[in-house]
PDB file of C-alpha atoms in Angstrom:
ATOM      1  CA  MET A   1     115.349 130.186 126.754  1.00  0.00           C
ATOM      2  CA  ARG A   2     117.973 127.522 126.023  1.00  0.00           C
ATOM      3  CA  LEU A   3     115.599 124.843 127.271  1.00  0.00           C
ATOM      4  CA  ALA A   4     112.869 126.090 124.931  1.00  0.00           C
ATOM      5  CA  LEU A   5     115.248 126.042 121.952  1.00  0.00           C
ATOM      6  CA  ALA A   6     116.575 122.620 122.929  1.00  0.00           C
ATOM      7  CA  THR A   7     113.081 121.100 122.971  1.00  0.00           C
ATOM      8  CA  LEU A   8     111.972 122.714 119.692  1.00  0.00           C
ATOM      9  CA  PRO A   9     113.499 119.954 117.482  1.00  0.00           C
ATOM     10  CA  LEU A  10     111.726 117.335 119.595  1.00  0.00           C
ATOM     11  CA  VAL A  11     108.380 119.111 119.182  1.00  0.00           C
ATOM     12  CA  LEU A  12     108.882 119.532 115.436  1.00  0.00           C
ATOM     13  CA  ALA A  13     109.935 115.903 115.053  1.00  0.00           C
ATOM     14  CA  THR A  14     106.731 114.626 116.654  1.00  0.00           C
ATOM     15  CA  MET A  15     104.316 116.878 114.742  1.00  0.00           C
ATOM     16  CA  PRO A  16     104.049 114.759 111.550  1.00  0.00           C
ATOM     17  CA  ILE A  17     103.446 111.644 113.642  1.00  0.00           C
ATOM     18  CA  ALA A  18     100.486 113.245 115.399  1.00  0.00           C
ATOM     19  CA  THR A  19      99.072 114.529 112.093  1.00  0.00           C
ATOM     20  CA  ALA A  20      99.376 111.129 110.401  1.00  0.00           C
ATOM     21  CA  ALA A  21      97.772 109.382 113.388  1.00  0.00           C
ATOM     22  CA  GLU A  22      94.706 111.624 113.070  1.00  0.00           C
ATOM     23  CA  ASP A  23      94.330 111.030 109.292  1.00  0.00           C
ATOM     24  CA  ARG A  24      91.373 108.701 108.845  1.00  0.00           C
ATOM     25  CA  TYR A  25      92.496 107.443 105.416  1.00  0.00           C
ATOM     26  CA  ALA A  26      96.299 107.196 105.640  1.00  0.00           C
ATOM     27  CA  GLY A  27      97.601 103.654 105.983  1.00  0.00           C
ATOM     28  CA  ARG A  28      98.151 100.343 104.267  1.00  0.00           C
ATOM     29  CA  TYR A  29      95.166  98.116 103.555  1.00  0.00           C
ATOM     30  CA  SER A  30      94.474  94.794 101.844  1.00  0.00           C
ATOM     31  CA  ALA A  31      91.477  92.891 100.497  1.00  0.00           C
ATOM     32  CA  PRO A  32      90.904  89.684  98.563  1.00  0.00           C
ATOM     33  CA  CYS A  33      89.999  90.259  94.914  1.00  0.00           C
ATOM     34  CA  GLY A  34      89.209  86.919  93.342  1.00  0.00           C
ATOM     35  CA  ASP A  35      92.360  84.759  93.349  1.00  0.00           C
ATOM     36  CA  LEU A  36      94.492  87.865  93.909  1.00  0.00           C
ATOM     37  CA  VAL A  37      95.267  90.072  96.906  1.00  0.00           C
ATOM     38  CA  CYS A  38      94.644  93.791  96.406  1.00  0.00           C
ATOM     39  CA  GLU A  39      96.625  96.285  98.433  1.00  0.00           C
ATOM     40  CA  LEU A  40      95.957  99.960  98.976  1.00  0.00           C
ATOM     41  CA  ASP A  41      98.686 102.285 100.269  1.00  0.00           C
ATOM     42  CA  VAL A  42      97.290 105.726 101.156  1.00  0.00           C
ATOM     43  CA  GLN A  43      99.827 108.380 102.156  1.00  0.00           C
ATOM     44  CA  PRO A  44      99.108 111.999 103.092  1.00  0.00           C
ATOM     45  CA  ARG A  45     100.275 114.707 100.710  1.00  0.00           C
ATOM     46  CA  ARG A  46      99.514 118.410 100.459  1.00  0.00           C
ATOM     47  CA  GLY A  47      95.802 118.789  99.762  1.00  0.00           C
ATOM     48  CA  GLY A  48      94.923 115.095 100.017  1.00  0.00           C
ATOM     49  CA  TRP A  49      96.509 111.682  99.555  1.00  0.00           C
ATOM     50  CA  GLN A  50      98.862 109.786  97.264  1.00  0.00           C
ATOM     51  CA  ILE A  51      97.379 106.348  96.546  1.00  0.00           C
ATOM     52  CA  ARG A  52      99.187 103.247  95.279  1.00  0.00           C
ATOM     53  CA  TRP A  53      96.932 100.295  94.402  1.00  0.00           C
ATOM     54  CA  THR A  54      98.264  96.852  93.496  1.00  0.00           C
ATOM     55  CA  ALA A  55      96.836  93.418  92.765  1.00  0.00           C
ATOM     56  CA  SER A  56      99.211  90.476  93.321  1.00  0.00           C
ATOM     57  CA  ASP A  57      99.023  86.708  93.059  1.00  0.00           C
ATOM     58  CA  PRO A  58      99.829  85.367  96.551  1.00  0.00           C
ATOM     59  CA  ARG A  59     101.021  82.058  95.040  1.00  0.00           C
ATOM     60  CA  VAL A  60     103.829  83.818  93.117  1.00  0.00           C
ATOM     61  CA  LEU A  61     106.620  84.958  95.391  1.00  0.00           C
ATOM     62  CA  ASP A  62     108.373  87.421  93.043  1.00  0.00           C
ATOM     63  CA  ALA A  63     106.472  90.366  94.602  1.00  0.00           C
ATOM     64  CA  GLU A  64     105.644  91.762  91.159  1.00  0.00           C
ATOM     65  CA  PRO A  65     102.034  93.005  90.968  1.00  0.00           C
ATOM     66  CA  VAL A  66      99.771  91.620  88.265  1.00  0.00           C
ATOM     67  CA  CYS A  67      98.155  95.061  88.018  1.00  0.00           C
ATOM     68  CA  ALA A  68      99.049  98.404  89.649  1.00  0.00           C
ATOM     69  CA  PHE A  69      98.501 102.148  89.469  1.00  0.00           C
ATOM     70  CA  THR A  70      99.225 105.324  91.408  1.00  0.00           C
ATOM     71  CA  THR A  71      96.857 108.274  91.697  1.00  0.00           C
ATOM     72  CA  THR A  72      95.793 111.014  94.092  1.00  0.00           C
ATOM     73  CA  ALA A  73      92.622 111.846  96.014  1.00  0.00           C
ATOM     74  CA  GLU A  74      91.312 114.795  97.985  1.00  0.00           C
ATOM     75  CA  LEU A  75      88.493 115.430 100.416  1.00  0.00           C
ATOM     76  CA  GLY A  76      85.298 116.054  98.476  1.00  0.00           C
ATOM     77  CA  SER A  77      81.881 114.703  97.591  1.00  0.00           C
ATOM     78  CA  ALA A  78      80.427 112.362  94.996  1.00  0.00           C
ATOM     79  CA  GLU A  79      77.089 111.258  93.567  1.00  0.00           C
ATOM     80  CA  MET A  80      76.591 107.676  94.707  1.00  0.00           C
ATOM     81  CA  GLY A  81      73.551 106.441  92.799  1.00  0.00           C
ATOM     82  CA  ALA A  82      70.552 105.787  95.051  1.00  0.00           C
ATOM     83  CA  ALA A  83      72.443 107.095  98.100  1.00  0.00           C
ATOM     84  CA  GLY A  84      72.616 110.537  96.474  1.00  0.00           C
ATOM     85  CA  ARG A  85      75.399 113.017  97.152  1.00  0.00           C
ATOM     86  CA  VAL A  86      77.907 111.911  99.809  1.00  0.00           C
ATOM     87  CA  ASP A  87      80.166 114.596 101.337  1.00  0.00           C
ATOM     88  CA  GLY A  88      83.412 114.300 103.274  1.00  0.00           C
ATOM     89  CA  ILE A  89      84.973 111.347 101.467  1.00  0.00           C
ATOM     90  CA  ALA A  90      88.255 110.912  99.606  1.00  0.00           C
ATOM     91  CA  VAL A  91      87.558 111.324  95.884  1.00  0.00           C
ATOM     92  CA  GLY A  92      89.757 111.133  92.827  1.00  0.00           C
ATOM     93  CA  GLU A  93      90.150 109.932  89.266  1.00  0.00           C
ATOM     94  CA  TRP A  94      92.413 107.492  87.500  1.00  0.00           C
ATOM     95  CA  ARG A  95      92.624 107.816  83.719  1.00  0.00           C
ATOM     96  CA  GLY A  96      89.455 109.913  83.816  1.00  0.00           C
ATOM     97  CA  LYS A  97      87.507 107.303  85.804  1.00  0.00           C
ATOM     98  CA  PRO A  98      86.143 108.486  89.191  1.00  0.00           C
ATOM     99  CA  PHE A  99      86.400 106.711  92.536  1.00  0.00           C
ATOM    100  CA  GLY A 100      85.541 107.361  96.171  1.00  0.00           C
ATOM    101  CA  ILE A 101      87.091 106.028  99.372  1.00  0.00           C
ATOM    102  CA  PHE A 102      84.958 105.852 102.517  1.00  0.00           C
ATOM    103  CA  ASP A 103      86.275 105.452 106.052  1.00  0.00           C
ATOM    104  CA  ILE A 104      84.009 102.761 107.531  1.00  0.00           C
ATOM    105  CA  GLY A 105      85.738 102.471 110.905  1.00  0.00           C
ATOM    106  CA  ASP A 106      87.542  99.643 112.675  1.00  0.00           C
ATOM    107  CA  GLY A 107      90.608 100.093 110.441  1.00  0.00           C
ATOM    108  CA  ARG A 108      88.662  99.582 107.222  1.00  0.00           C
ATOM    109  CA  VAL A 109      88.013 101.659 104.119  1.00  0.00           C
ATOM    110  CA  SER A 110      85.718 101.001 101.187  1.00  0.00           C
ATOM    111  CA  TRP A 111      86.804 101.778  97.605  1.00  0.00           C
ATOM    112  CA  SER A 112      83.807 102.607  95.425  1.00  0.00           C
ATOM    113  CA  SER A 113      84.109 102.619  91.625  1.00  0.00           C
ATOM    114  CA  SER A 114      82.540 100.890  88.635  1.00  0.00           C
ATOM    115  CA  TRP A 115      85.622 100.228  86.486  1.00  0.00           C
ATOM    116  CA  GLU A 116      88.421  97.701  86.091  1.00  0.00           C
ATOM    117  CA  ALA A 117      92.073  98.693  86.504  1.00  0.00           C
ATOM    118  CA  CYS A 118      93.133  95.771  84.284  1.00  0.00           C
ATOM    119  CA  PRO A 119      90.935  93.256  82.444  1.00  0.00           C
ATOM    120  CA  GLY A 120      88.983  91.330  85.070  1.00  0.00           C
ATOM    121  CA  ILE A 121      90.590  93.160  88.037  1.00  0.00           C
ATOM    122  CA  ALA A 122      88.694  95.947  89.819  1.00  0.00           C
ATOM    123  CA  PRO A 123      89.836  97.931  92.875  1.00  0.00           C
ATOM    124  CA  LYS A 124      86.285  98.066  94.298  1.00  0.00           C
ATOM    125  CA  ALA A 125      86.389  96.318  97.696  1.00  0.00           C
ATOM    126  CA  VAL A 126      86.352  96.753 101.460  1.00  0.00           C
ATOM    127  CA  TYR A 127      89.979  96.938 102.607  1.00  0.00           C
ATOM    128  CA  ALA A 128      91.243  96.131 106.121  1.00  0.00           C
ATOM    129  CA  ALA A 129      94.326  97.776 107.621  1.00  0.00           C
ATOM    130  CA  PHE A 130      97.524  95.728 107.775  1.00  0.00           C
ATOM    131  CA  GLY A 131      98.463  94.697 111.295  1.00  0.00           C
ATOM    132  CA  ASP A 132     101.588  95.868 113.049  1.00  0.00           C
ATOM    133  CA  GLU A 133     104.576  95.103 110.869  1.00  0.00           C
TER     134      GLU A 133
END
């Protein structure tokens, strides 16, 4: 009995790691967007994901994004033009504008939307996962 109680904290401590590893969207991603670098940080939260998107100028070393926003997404479906209704993707809205995130494998996700976050800067891109940091 003591052994079972002694190992319980170890089991509980490893549970979130296993859950996060199985999440197909959670992670940090980047993609070129014109002269800028866009970054997507997707973190699990109850019922979906917390998403932080930033666009930064890689030539400026102050680490201040040129454009940024935070929003949430949840598992759902969306009408995708000629492709029709697509189920099982991460969907959300930012300022009333819809978006979808698709897991396309090999550590990549695709952000689908038709709007700009800031003038001339749109989050729509295929993002690749950051390497080991």
